[in-house]
PDB file of C-alpha atoms and ligand atoms in Angstrom:
ATOM      1  CA  UNK A   1      -8.767  12.978  18.279  1.00 91.00           C
ATOM      2  CA  UNK A   2     -11.433  15.295  16.843  1.00 91.00           C
ATOM      3  CA  UNK A   3     -11.841  15.998  13.153  1.00 91.00           C
ATOM      4  CA  UNK A   4     -13.095  19.438  12.141  1.00 91.00           C
ATOM      5  CA  UNK A   5     -15.350  20.031   9.099  1.00 89.00           C
ATOM      6  CA  UNK A   6     -12.324  21.519   7.322  1.00 92.00           C
ATOM      7  CA  UNK A   7     -10.202  18.416   7.748  1.00 95.00           C
ATOM      8  CA  UNK A   8      -9.124  16.350   4.743  1.00 97.00           C
ATOM      9  CA  UNK A   9      -7.410  13.121   5.610  1.00 98.00           C
ATOM     10  CA  UNK A  10      -4.642  11.501   3.557  1.00 98.00           C
ATOM     11  CA  UNK A  11      -3.811   7.985   4.780  1.00 98.00           C
ATOM     12  CA  UNK A  12      -0.664   6.100   3.748  1.00 98.00           C
ATOM     13  CA  UNK A  13      -0.517   2.423   4.688  1.00 98.00           C
ATOM     14  CA  UNK A  14       2.249  -0.171   4.508  1.00 98.00           C
ATOM     15  CA  UNK A  15       2.670  -3.877   5.121  1.00 95.00           C
ATOM     16  CA  UNK A  16       2.103  -3.416   8.880  1.00 97.00           C
ATOM     17  CA  UNK A  17      -1.634  -2.865   8.463  1.00 98.00           C
ATOM     18  CA  UNK A  18      -1.993  -6.326   6.951  1.00 98.00           C
ATOM     19  CA  UNK A  19       0.279  -8.017   9.528  1.00 96.00           C
ATOM     20  CA  UNK A  20      -2.635  -8.799  11.832  1.00 97.00           C
ATOM     21  CA  UNK A  21      -4.415 -10.411   8.884  1.00 98.00           C
ATOM     22  CA  UNK A  22      -1.550 -12.905   8.719  1.00 94.00           C
ATOM     23  CA  UNK A  23       0.397 -11.362   5.817  1.00 92.00           C
ATOM     24  CA  UNK A  24       4.084 -11.042   6.646  1.00 85.00           C
ATOM     25  CA  UNK A  25       5.767  -7.627   6.542  1.00 87.00           C
ATOM     26  CA  UNK A  26       8.892  -7.182   4.423  1.00 82.00           C
ATOM     27  CA  UNK A  27      11.495  -6.211   6.966  1.00 77.00           C
ATOM     28  CA  UNK A  28      10.294  -7.773  10.231  1.00 69.00           C
ATOM     29  CA  UNK A  29      11.213 -11.212  11.510  1.00 64.00           C
ATOM     30  CA  UNK A  30       9.541 -13.785   9.305  1.00 62.00           C
ATOM     31  CA  UNK A  31       9.407 -11.051   6.653  1.00 60.00           C
ATOM     32  CA  UNK A  32       8.759 -11.966   3.085  1.00 56.00           C
ATOM     33  CA  UNK A  33      12.271 -11.214   1.958  1.00 53.00           C
ATOM     34  CA  UNK A  34      13.925 -13.511   4.512  1.00 52.00           C
ATOM     35  CA  UNK A  35      15.262 -16.326   2.474  1.00 70.00           C
ATOM     36  CA  UNK A  36      14.780 -14.309  -0.714  1.00 73.00           C
ATOM     37  CA  UNK A  37      16.775 -11.147  -1.228  1.00 68.00           C
ATOM     38  CA  UNK A  38      14.637  -8.310  -2.590  1.00 68.00           C
ATOM     39  CA  UNK A  39      16.846  -8.150  -5.665  1.00 66.00           C
ATOM     40  CA  UNK A  40      16.105 -11.784  -6.389  1.00 73.00           C
ATOM     41  CA  UNK A  41      12.394 -11.203  -6.854  1.00 86.00           C
ATOM     42  CA  UNK A  42      11.310  -7.564  -7.014  1.00 90.00           C
ATOM     43  CA  UNK A  43      13.212  -6.009  -9.904  1.00 92.00           C
ATOM     44  CA  UNK A  44      12.688  -5.993 -13.680  1.00 94.00           C
ATOM     45  CA  UNK A  45      16.185  -7.514 -13.983  1.00 93.00           C
ATOM     46  CA  UNK A  46      15.219 -10.456 -11.764  1.00 92.00           C
ATOM     47  CA  UNK A  47      12.161 -11.069 -13.939  1.00 95.00           C
ATOM     48  CA  UNK A  48      14.235 -10.944 -17.087  1.00 94.00           C
ATOM     49  CA  UNK A  49      16.771 -13.383 -15.623  1.00 92.00           C
ATOM     50  CA  UNK A  50      14.322 -15.881 -14.100  1.00 92.00           C
ATOM     51  CA  UNK A  51      10.619 -15.156 -14.717  1.00 95.00           C
ATOM     52  CA  UNK A  52       9.565 -18.574 -13.380  1.00 94.00           C
ATOM     53  CA  UNK A  53      11.159 -17.868 -10.001  1.00 91.00           C
ATOM     54  CA  UNK A  54       9.566 -14.426  -9.767  1.00 93.00           C
ATOM     55  CA  UNK A  55       6.159 -15.832 -10.761  1.00 95.00           C
ATOM     56  CA  UNK A  56       6.406 -18.600  -8.166  1.00 91.00           C
ATOM     57  CA  UNK A  57       7.095 -15.952  -5.527  1.00 90.00           C
ATOM     58  CA  UNK A  58       4.110 -13.790  -6.537  1.00 93.00           C
ATOM     59  CA  UNK A  59       1.904 -16.859  -6.930  1.00 93.00           C
ATOM     60  CA  UNK A  60       2.648 -17.723  -3.298  1.00 89.00           C
ATOM     61  CA  UNK A  61       1.719 -14.185  -2.310  1.00 91.00           C
ATOM     62  CA  UNK A  62      -1.556 -14.474  -4.257  1.00 96.00           C
ATOM     63  CA  UNK A  63      -2.276 -17.726  -2.465  1.00 95.00           C
ATOM     64  CA  UNK A  64      -1.704 -16.119   0.973  1.00 93.00           C
ATOM     65  CA  UNK A  65      -3.649 -12.955   0.205  1.00 97.00           C
ATOM     66  CA  UNK A  66      -6.722 -14.881  -0.972  1.00 97.00           C
ATOM     67  CA  UNK A  67      -7.106 -16.591   2.398  1.00 96.00           C
ATOM     68  CA  UNK A  68      -6.405 -13.433   4.482  1.00 98.00           C
ATOM     69  CA  UNK A  69      -9.298 -11.353   5.800  1.00 98.00           C
ATOM     70  CA  UNK A  70      -9.413  -7.590   6.476  1.00 98.00           C
ATOM     71  CA  UNK A  71      -8.704  -6.821  10.136  1.00 98.00           C
ATOM     72  CA  UNK A  72     -10.060  -4.177  12.519  1.00 98.00           C
ATOM     73  CA  UNK A  73      -7.471  -1.702  11.200  1.00 98.00           C
ATOM     74  CA  UNK A  74      -8.657  -1.973   7.586  1.00 98.00           C
ATOM     75  CA  UNK A  75     -12.266  -1.803   8.764  1.00 98.00           C
ATOM     76  CA  UNK A  76     -11.588   1.283  10.918  1.00 98.00           C
ATOM     77  CA  UNK A  77     -10.170   3.157   7.898  1.00 98.00           C
ATOM     78  CA  UNK A  78     -13.253   2.264   5.856  1.00 98.00           C
ATOM     79  CA  UNK A  79     -15.472   3.587   8.676  1.00 97.00           C
ATOM     80  CA  UNK A  80     -13.496   6.843   8.898  1.00 97.00           C
ATOM     81  CA  UNK A  81     -13.916   7.273   5.130  1.00 97.00           C
ATOM     82  CA  UNK A  82     -17.648   6.598   5.355  1.00 96.00           C
ATOM     83  CA  UNK A  83     -17.933   9.257   8.074  1.00 95.00           C
ATOM     84  CA  UNK A  84     -15.957  11.918   6.193  1.00 95.00           C
ATOM     85  CA  UNK A  85     -17.409  11.112   2.772  1.00 93.00           C
ATOM     86  CA  UNK A  86     -20.978  11.770   3.998  1.00 90.00           C
ATOM     87  CA  UNK A  87     -20.340  15.454   3.322  1.00 82.00           C
ATOM     88  CA  UNK A  88     -17.710  15.247   0.602  1.00 90.00           C
ATOM     89  CA  UNK A  89     -16.090  12.110  -0.883  1.00 89.00           C
ATOM     90  CA  UNK A  90     -12.901  14.103  -1.396  1.00 91.00           C
ATOM     91  CA  UNK A  91     -12.285  14.470   2.332  1.00 96.00           C
ATOM     92  CA  UNK A  92     -10.609  11.059   2.503  1.00 97.00           C
ATOM     93  CA  UNK A  93      -7.888   9.518   0.343  1.00 98.00           C
ATOM     94  CA  UNK A  94      -6.131   6.236   1.033  1.00 98.00           C
ATOM     95  CA  UNK A  95      -2.805   5.541  -0.638  1.00 98.00           C
ATOM     96  CA  UNK A  96      -1.450   2.087   0.070  1.00 98.00           C
ATOM     97  CA  UNK A  97       1.954   0.591  -0.648  1.00 98.00           C
ATOM     98  CA  UNK A  98       0.358  -2.825  -0.237  1.00 98.00           C
ATOM     99  CA  UNK A  99      -0.496  -4.973  -3.208  1.00 98.00           C
ATOM    100  CA  UNK A 100      -3.078  -7.094  -1.350  1.00 98.00           C
ATOM    101  CA  UNK A 101      -6.788  -6.269  -1.711  1.00 98.00           C
ATOM    102  CA  UNK A 102      -7.709  -6.074   1.984  1.00 98.00           C
ATOM    103  CA  UNK A 103      -8.531  -2.348   1.937  1.00 98.00           C
ATOM    104  CA  UNK A 104     -11.081  -2.754  -0.856  1.00 98.00           C
ATOM    105  CA  UNK A 105     -12.525  -5.839   0.800  1.00 98.00           C
ATOM    106  CA  UNK A 106     -12.913  -3.790   4.022  1.00 98.00           C
ATOM    107  CA  UNK A 107     -14.959  -1.209   2.073  1.00 98.00           C
ATOM    108  CA  UNK A 108     -12.433   1.550   1.308  1.00 98.00           C
ATOM    109  CA  UNK A 109     -13.387   3.451  -1.859  1.00 97.00           C
ATOM    110  CA  UNK A 110     -11.121   6.408  -2.543  1.00 97.00           C
ATOM    111  CA  UNK A 111      -8.125   4.091  -2.676  1.00 98.00           C
ATOM    112  CA  UNK A 112      -4.898   4.080  -4.681  1.00 98.00           C
ATOM    113  CA  UNK A 113      -2.377   1.212  -4.878  1.00 98.00           C
ATOM    114  CA  UNK A 114       0.873   3.087  -5.497  1.00 98.00           C
ATOM    115  CA  UNK A 115       2.933  -0.144  -5.778  1.00 97.00           C
ATOM    116  CA  UNK A 116       0.438  -1.958  -7.997  1.00 98.00           C
ATOM    117  CA  UNK A 117      -1.955  -4.831  -7.339  1.00 98.00           C
ATOM    118  CA  UNK A 118      -1.290  -8.473  -6.645  1.00 98.00           C
ATOM    119  CA  UNK A 119      -4.411  -9.511  -8.553  1.00 98.00           C
ATOM    120  CA  UNK A 120      -3.509  -7.745 -11.777  1.00 98.00           C
ATOM    121  CA  UNK A 121      -0.939  -8.654 -14.430  1.00 98.00           C
ATOM    122  CA  UNK A 122       0.230  -7.018 -17.619  1.00 98.00           C
ATOM    123  CA  UNK A 123       2.132  -7.835 -20.803  1.00 98.00           C
ATOM    124  CA  UNK A 124       5.730  -6.605 -20.623  1.00 96.00           C
ATOM    125  CA  UNK A 125       5.288  -5.125 -24.111  1.00 97.00           C
ATOM    126  CA  UNK A 126       1.631  -3.957 -24.385  1.00 96.00           C
ATOM    127  CA  UNK A 127       1.719  -2.722 -20.769  1.00 93.00           C
ATOM    128  CA  UNK A 128      -2.068  -2.797 -20.170  1.00 94.00           C
ATOM    129  CA  UNK A 129      -3.035  -4.220 -16.729  1.00 97.00           C
ATOM    130  CA  UNK A 130      -5.835  -6.784 -16.504  1.00 97.00           C
ATOM    131  CA  UNK A 131      -7.406  -8.747 -13.614  1.00 98.00           C
ATOM    132  CA  UNK A 132      -5.560 -12.003 -12.946  1.00 98.00           C
ATOM    133  CA  UNK A 133      -5.879 -14.321  -9.949  1.00 97.00           C
ATOM    134  CA  UNK A 134      -4.103 -17.310 -11.503  1.00 97.00           C
ATOM    135  CA  UNK A 135      -1.156 -19.084  -9.907  1.00 97.00           C
ATOM    136  CA  UNK A 136       1.834 -19.637 -12.185  1.00 96.00           C
ATOM    137  CA  UNK A 137       3.798 -22.145 -10.199  1.00 90.00           C
ATOM    138  CA  UNK A 138       4.862 -24.408 -13.027  1.00 85.00           C
ATOM    139  CA  UNK A 139       5.622 -24.070 -16.737  1.00 85.00           C
ATOM    140  CA  UNK A 140       4.324 -22.776 -19.082  1.00 92.00           C
ATOM    141  CA  UNK A 141       4.515 -19.127 -18.061  1.00 96.00           C
ATOM    142  CA  UNK A 142       1.687 -16.863 -19.249  1.00 97.00           C
ATOM    143  CA  UNK A 143       2.166 -14.949 -22.494  1.00 97.00           C
ATOM    144  CA  UNK A 144       0.221 -12.159 -24.180  1.00 97.00           C
ATOM    145  CA  UNK A 145      -2.590 -13.281 -26.520  1.00 94.00           C
ATOM    146  CA  UNK A 146      -1.913 -10.288 -28.783  1.00 95.00           C
ATOM    147  CA  UNK A 147       1.868 -10.143 -29.086  1.00 96.00           C
ATOM    148  CA  UNK A 148       3.240 -13.307 -27.439  1.00 96.00           C
ATOM    149  CA  UNK A 149       5.476 -11.450 -24.952  1.00 97.00           C
ATOM    150  CA  UNK A 150       5.640 -12.523 -21.311  1.00 97.00           C
ATOM    151  CA  UNK A 151       2.984 -11.507 -18.807  1.00 98.00           C
ATOM    152  CA  UNK A 152       4.359 -10.024 -15.554  1.00 98.00           C
ATOM    153  CA  UNK A 153       2.793  -9.142 -12.194  1.00 98.00           C
ATOM    154  CA  UNK A 154       1.347  -5.590 -12.156  1.00 98.00           C
ATOM    155  CA  UNK A 155       3.649  -4.672  -9.274  1.00 97.00           C
ATOM    156  CA  UNK A 156       5.981  -1.687  -9.031  1.00 97.00           C
ATOM    157  CA  UNK A 157       9.428  -3.174  -8.628  1.00 96.00           C
ATOM    158  CA  UNK A 158      12.601  -1.565  -7.310  1.00 92.00           C
ATOM    159  CA  UNK A 159      13.901   0.902  -9.858  1.00 92.00           C
ATOM    160  CA  UNK A 160      10.385   1.557 -11.250  1.00 96.00           C
ATOM    161  CA  UNK A 161       8.264   4.631 -10.586  1.00 97.00           C
ATOM    162  CA  UNK A 162       5.193   4.197  -8.348  1.00 98.00           C
ATOM    163  CA  UNK A 163       1.812   4.658 -10.012  1.00 98.00           C
ATOM    164  CA  UNK A 164       0.238   8.109 -10.353  1.00 98.00           C
ATOM    165  CA  UNK A 165       2.700  10.099  -8.240  1.00 98.00           C
ATOM    166  CA  UNK A 166       1.143  13.319  -9.609  1.00 98.00           C
ATOM    167  CA  UNK A 167      -2.248  12.308  -8.219  1.00 98.00           C
ATOM    168  CA  UNK A 168      -0.665  11.404  -4.882  1.00 98.00           C
ATOM    169  CA  UNK A 169       1.094  14.770  -4.586  1.00 98.00           C
ATOM    170  CA  UNK A 170      -2.108  16.602  -5.554  1.00 98.00           C
ATOM    171  CA  UNK A 171      -4.038  14.774  -2.819  1.00 98.00           C
ATOM    172  CA  UNK A 172      -1.327  15.473  -0.262  1.00 98.00           C
ATOM    173  CA  UNK A 173      -1.358  19.137  -1.180  1.00 97.00           C
ATOM    174  CA  UNK A 174      -5.046  19.371  -0.176  1.00 96.00           C
ATOM    175  CA  UNK A 175      -4.760  17.324   3.022  1.00 98.00           C
ATOM    176  CA  UNK A 176      -4.860  18.821   6.512  1.00 97.00           C
ATOM    177  CA  UNK A 177      -3.862  15.533   8.197  1.00 98.00           C
ATOM    178  CA  UNK A 178      -1.468  12.817   7.024  1.00 98.00           C
ATOM    179  CA  UNK A 179      -1.996   9.525   8.844  1.00 98.00           C
ATOM    180  CA  UNK A 180       0.697   6.912   8.172  1.00 98.00           C
ATOM    181  CA  UNK A 181       0.148   3.328   9.311  1.00 98.00           C
ATOM    182  CA  UNK A 182       2.492   0.351   9.458  1.00 98.00           C
ATOM    183  CA  UNK A 183       5.369   1.277   7.184  1.00 97.00           C
ATOM    184  CA  UNK A 184       9.077   1.278   8.057  1.00 95.00           C
ATOM    185  CA  UNK A 185       9.684   4.614   6.295  1.00 95.00           C
ATOM    186  CA  UNK A 186      12.589   3.183   4.352  1.00 91.00           C
ATOM    187  CA  UNK A 187      11.245   2.957   0.791  1.00 92.00           C
ATOM    188  CA  UNK A 188      11.008   6.180  -1.222  1.00 94.00           C
ATOM    189  CA  UNK A 189       9.105   8.057  -2.563  1.00 96.00           C
ATOM    190  CA  UNK A 190       6.417   6.847  -0.099  1.00 98.00           C
ATOM    191  CA  UNK A 191       8.702   7.544   2.868  1.00 97.00           C
ATOM    192  CA  UNK A 192       9.162  11.129   1.659  1.00 98.00           C
ATOM    193  CA  UNK A 193       5.458  12.068   1.776  1.00 98.00           C
ATOM    194  CA  UNK A 194       5.716  12.977   5.454  1.00 98.00           C
ATOM    195  CA  UNK A 195       8.550  15.416   4.742  1.00 97.00           C
ATOM    196  CA  UNK A 196       6.382  17.205   2.162  1.00 97.00           C
ATOM    197  CA  UNK A 197       3.416  17.235   4.533  1.00 97.00           C
ATOM    198  CA  UNK A 198       5.593  18.684   7.258  1.00 95.00           C
ATOM    199  CA  UNK A 199       6.764  21.521   5.002  1.00 95.00           C
ATOM    200  CA  UNK A 200       3.186  22.482   4.162  1.00 95.00           C
ATOM    201  CA  UNK A 201       2.140  22.396   7.870  1.00 91.00           C
ATOM    202  CA  UNK A 202      -0.096  19.349   7.477  1.00 97.00           C
ATOM    203  CA  UNK A 203      -0.529  17.527  10.792  1.00 97.00           C
ATOM    204  CA  UNK A 204       1.348  14.223  10.663  1.00 98.00           C
ATOM    205  CA  UNK A 205       0.542  11.101  12.673  1.00 98.00           C
ATOM    206  CA  UNK A 206       2.259   7.694  12.652  1.00 98.00           C
ATOM    207  CA  UNK A 207       0.650   4.467  13.917  1.00 98.00           C
ATOM    208  CA  UNK A 208       2.682   1.289  14.401  1.00 98.00           C
ATOM    209  CA  UNK A 209       4.346  -0.814  17.074  1.00 97.00           C
ATOM    210  CA  UNK A 210       7.769   0.771  16.569  1.00 97.00           C
ATOM    211  CA  UNK A 211       9.143   4.091  15.342  1.00 97.00           C
ATOM    212  CA  UNK A 212       9.712   4.280  11.571  1.00 97.00           C
ATOM    213  CA  UNK A 213      13.071   5.434  10.100  1.00 95.00           C
ATOM    214  CA  UNK A 214      11.554   8.827   9.237  1.00 95.00           C
ATOM    215  CA  UNK A 215      10.009   9.338  12.695  1.00 95.00           C
ATOM    216  CA  UNK A 216      11.637  12.757  13.131  1.00 95.00           C
ATOM    217  CA  UNK A 217       9.152  14.243  10.645  1.00 94.00           C
ATOM    218  CA  UNK A 218       5.998  13.197  12.508  1.00 98.00           C
ATOM    219  CA  UNK A 219       4.083  15.436  14.944  1.00 97.00           C
ATOM    220  CA  UNK A 220       2.615  12.407  16.729  1.00 97.00           C
ATOM    221  CA  UNK A 221       3.909   8.843  17.004  1.00 98.00           C
ATOM    222  CA  UNK A 222       1.282   6.475  18.377  1.00 98.00           C
ATOM    223  CA  UNK A 223       2.989   3.231  19.325  1.00 98.00           C
ATOM    224  CA  UNK A 224       0.570   0.320  18.986  1.00 98.00           C
ATOM    225  CA  UNK A 225      -0.676  -2.062  16.353  1.00 98.00           C
ATOM    226  CA  UNK A 226      -3.177  -1.045  13.679  1.00 98.00           C
ATOM    227  CA  UNK A 227      -6.032  -3.017  15.231  1.00 98.00           C
ATOM    228  CA  UNK A 228      -5.343  -1.589  18.685  1.00 98.00           C
ATOM    229  CA  UNK A 229      -5.033   2.027  17.582  1.00 98.00           C
ATOM    230  CA  UNK A 230      -7.145   2.797  14.500  1.00 98.00           C
ATOM    231  CA  UNK A 231     -10.658   1.874  15.729  1.00 98.00           C
ATOM    232  CA  UNK A 232     -10.568   4.625  18.399  1.00 97.00           C
ATOM    233  CA  UNK A 233      -8.132   7.099  16.844  1.00 97.00           C
ATOM    234  CA  UNK A 234     -10.741   9.641  15.716  1.00 95.00           C
ATOM    235  CA  UNK A 235     -13.939  10.687  17.445  1.00 92.00           C
ATOM    236  CA  UNK A 236     -16.619   9.941  14.829  1.00 90.00           C
ATOM    237  CA  UNK A 237     -19.591  10.692  17.079  1.00 84.00           C
ATOM    238  CA  UNK A 238     -20.505  14.102  15.616  1.00 73.00           C
TER     239      UNK A 238
HETATM  240  P1  OAD B   1       8.115  -3.001   6.026  1.00 66.35           P
HETATM  241  O1  OAD B   1       8.156  -4.475   6.214  1.00 66.35           O
HETATM  242  O2  OAD B   1       9.369  -2.312   5.643  1.00 66.35           O
HETATM  243  O3  OAD B   1       7.587  -2.328   7.374  1.00 66.35           O
HETATM  244  C1  OAD B   1       6.447  -2.785   8.040  1.00 66.35           C
HETATM  245  C2  OAD B   1       6.154  -1.864   9.209  1.00 66.35           C
HETATM  246  O4  OAD B   1       4.955  -2.307   9.811  1.00 66.35           O
HETATM  247  C3  OAD B   1       7.238  -1.873  10.302  1.00 66.35           C
HETATM  248  O5  OAD B   1       7.583  -0.531  10.581  1.00 66.35           O
HETATM  249  C4  OAD B   1       6.526  -2.506  11.503  1.00 66.35           C
HETATM  250  O6  OAD B   1       6.904  -1.904  12.732  1.00 66.35           O
HETATM  251  C5  OAD B   1       5.067  -2.209  11.211  1.00 66.35           C
HETATM  252  N1  OAD B   1       4.107  -3.155  11.792  1.00 66.35           N
HETATM  253  C6  OAD B   1       4.295  -4.471  12.097  1.00 66.35           C
HETATM  254  N2  OAD B   1       3.177  -5.000  12.624  1.00 66.35           N
HETATM  255  C7  OAD B   1       2.253  -4.003  12.652  1.00 66.35           C
HETATM  256  C8  OAD B   1       0.895  -3.921  13.089  1.00 66.35           C
HETATM  257  N3  OAD B   1       0.263  -4.964  13.592  1.00 66.35           N
HETATM  258  N4  OAD B   1       0.262  -2.729  12.969  1.00 66.35           N
HETATM  259  C9  OAD B   1       0.896  -1.646  12.447  1.00 66.35           C
HETATM  260  N5  OAD B   1       2.173  -1.672  12.028  1.00 66.35           N
HETATM  261  C10 OAD B   1       2.844  -2.827  12.120  1.00 66.35           C
HETATM  262  O7  OAD B   1       6.944  -2.718   4.980  1.00 66.35           O
HETATM  263  P2  OAD B   1       6.645  -1.408   4.125  1.00 66.35           P
HETATM  264  O8  OAD B   1       7.150  -0.195   4.836  1.00 66.35           O
HETATM  265  O9  OAD B   1       5.233  -1.451   3.731  1.00 66.35           O
HETATM  266  O10 OAD B   1       7.515  -2.468  -2.090  1.00 66.35           O
HETATM  267  O11 OAD B   1       7.554  -1.656   2.864  1.00 66.35           O
HETATM  268  C11 OAD B   1       7.536  -0.691   1.849  1.00 66.35           C
HETATM  269  C12 OAD B   1       7.737  -1.333   0.506  1.00 66.35           C
HETATM  270  O12 OAD B   1       8.924  -2.134   0.532  1.00 66.35           O
HETATM  271  C13 OAD B   1       6.662  -2.320   0.117  1.00 66.35           C
HETATM  272  O13 OAD B   1       5.535  -1.710  -0.454  1.00 66.35           O
HETATM  273  C14 OAD B   1       7.355  -3.201  -0.865  1.00 66.35           C
HETATM  274  C15 OAD B   1       8.694  -3.364  -0.183  1.00 66.35           C
HETATM  275  O14 OAD B   1       9.732  -3.578  -0.970  1.00 66.35           O
HETATM  276  C16 OAD B   1       7.329  -3.102  -3.240  1.00 66.35           C
HETATM  277  O15 OAD B   1       6.992  -4.257  -3.338  1.00 66.35           O
HETATM  278  C17 OAD B   1       7.597  -2.222  -4.401  1.00 66.35           C
END
């Protein structure tokens, strides 16, 4: 596929892009939620009821993410950004639903984690995120040095609003192409971005091994894994 000098690319990624790095997706077989219902771990109510359980879950995810490496899909997106950003850094924007840090480790720069970051935490009261790679697998649970309240993962849980939706919509408004990779299209508002893009005549492309729930809104569905498809998706020769 050729990119013209007018093209601005908005990329939305989901758990599927990290699958080939060994991080389980949420809804596939062997998915993270198997054995743990989403409501048991990814809601503010679950944290209030049993913070130790929620922290042990996210500590395990930290442990897995630390040993994972970016794959050819992450690296391909970083290369596409490098190519487009030569002329204008604003020609590429990557919005990920993933909380792992594989995109940044692959070299992506104009990157937004709409569902938060696995390696950040914040006080439930003061609300300011800070870097945190610690594992909280046994008591005592971490508390805020300033106010003594509990520290929680800086993750957007069910029932909470994803981070910087205004910025996301502004970026989508300027995009000429929306490329969506490895997401089941079942969690909103991320799953609704393609509907907006469609209404504003932005070209929409999906990459993944199976059709997402919102497949009817895409112009192109490219069935294949991220590492098979992304490295050759765009012609970067010119
Ligand atoms: P899902 O687990 O719902 O979907 C993963 C998608 O990745 C599926 O559509 C798979 O077909 C696809 N997939 C699997 N292997 C792939 C590969 N090698 N290459 C490309 N695609 C592949 O994960 P998400 O859609 O990301 O939210 O889930 C969305 C949100 O639900 C997550 O961000 C998380 C979860 O609850 C929060 O934690 C707030």
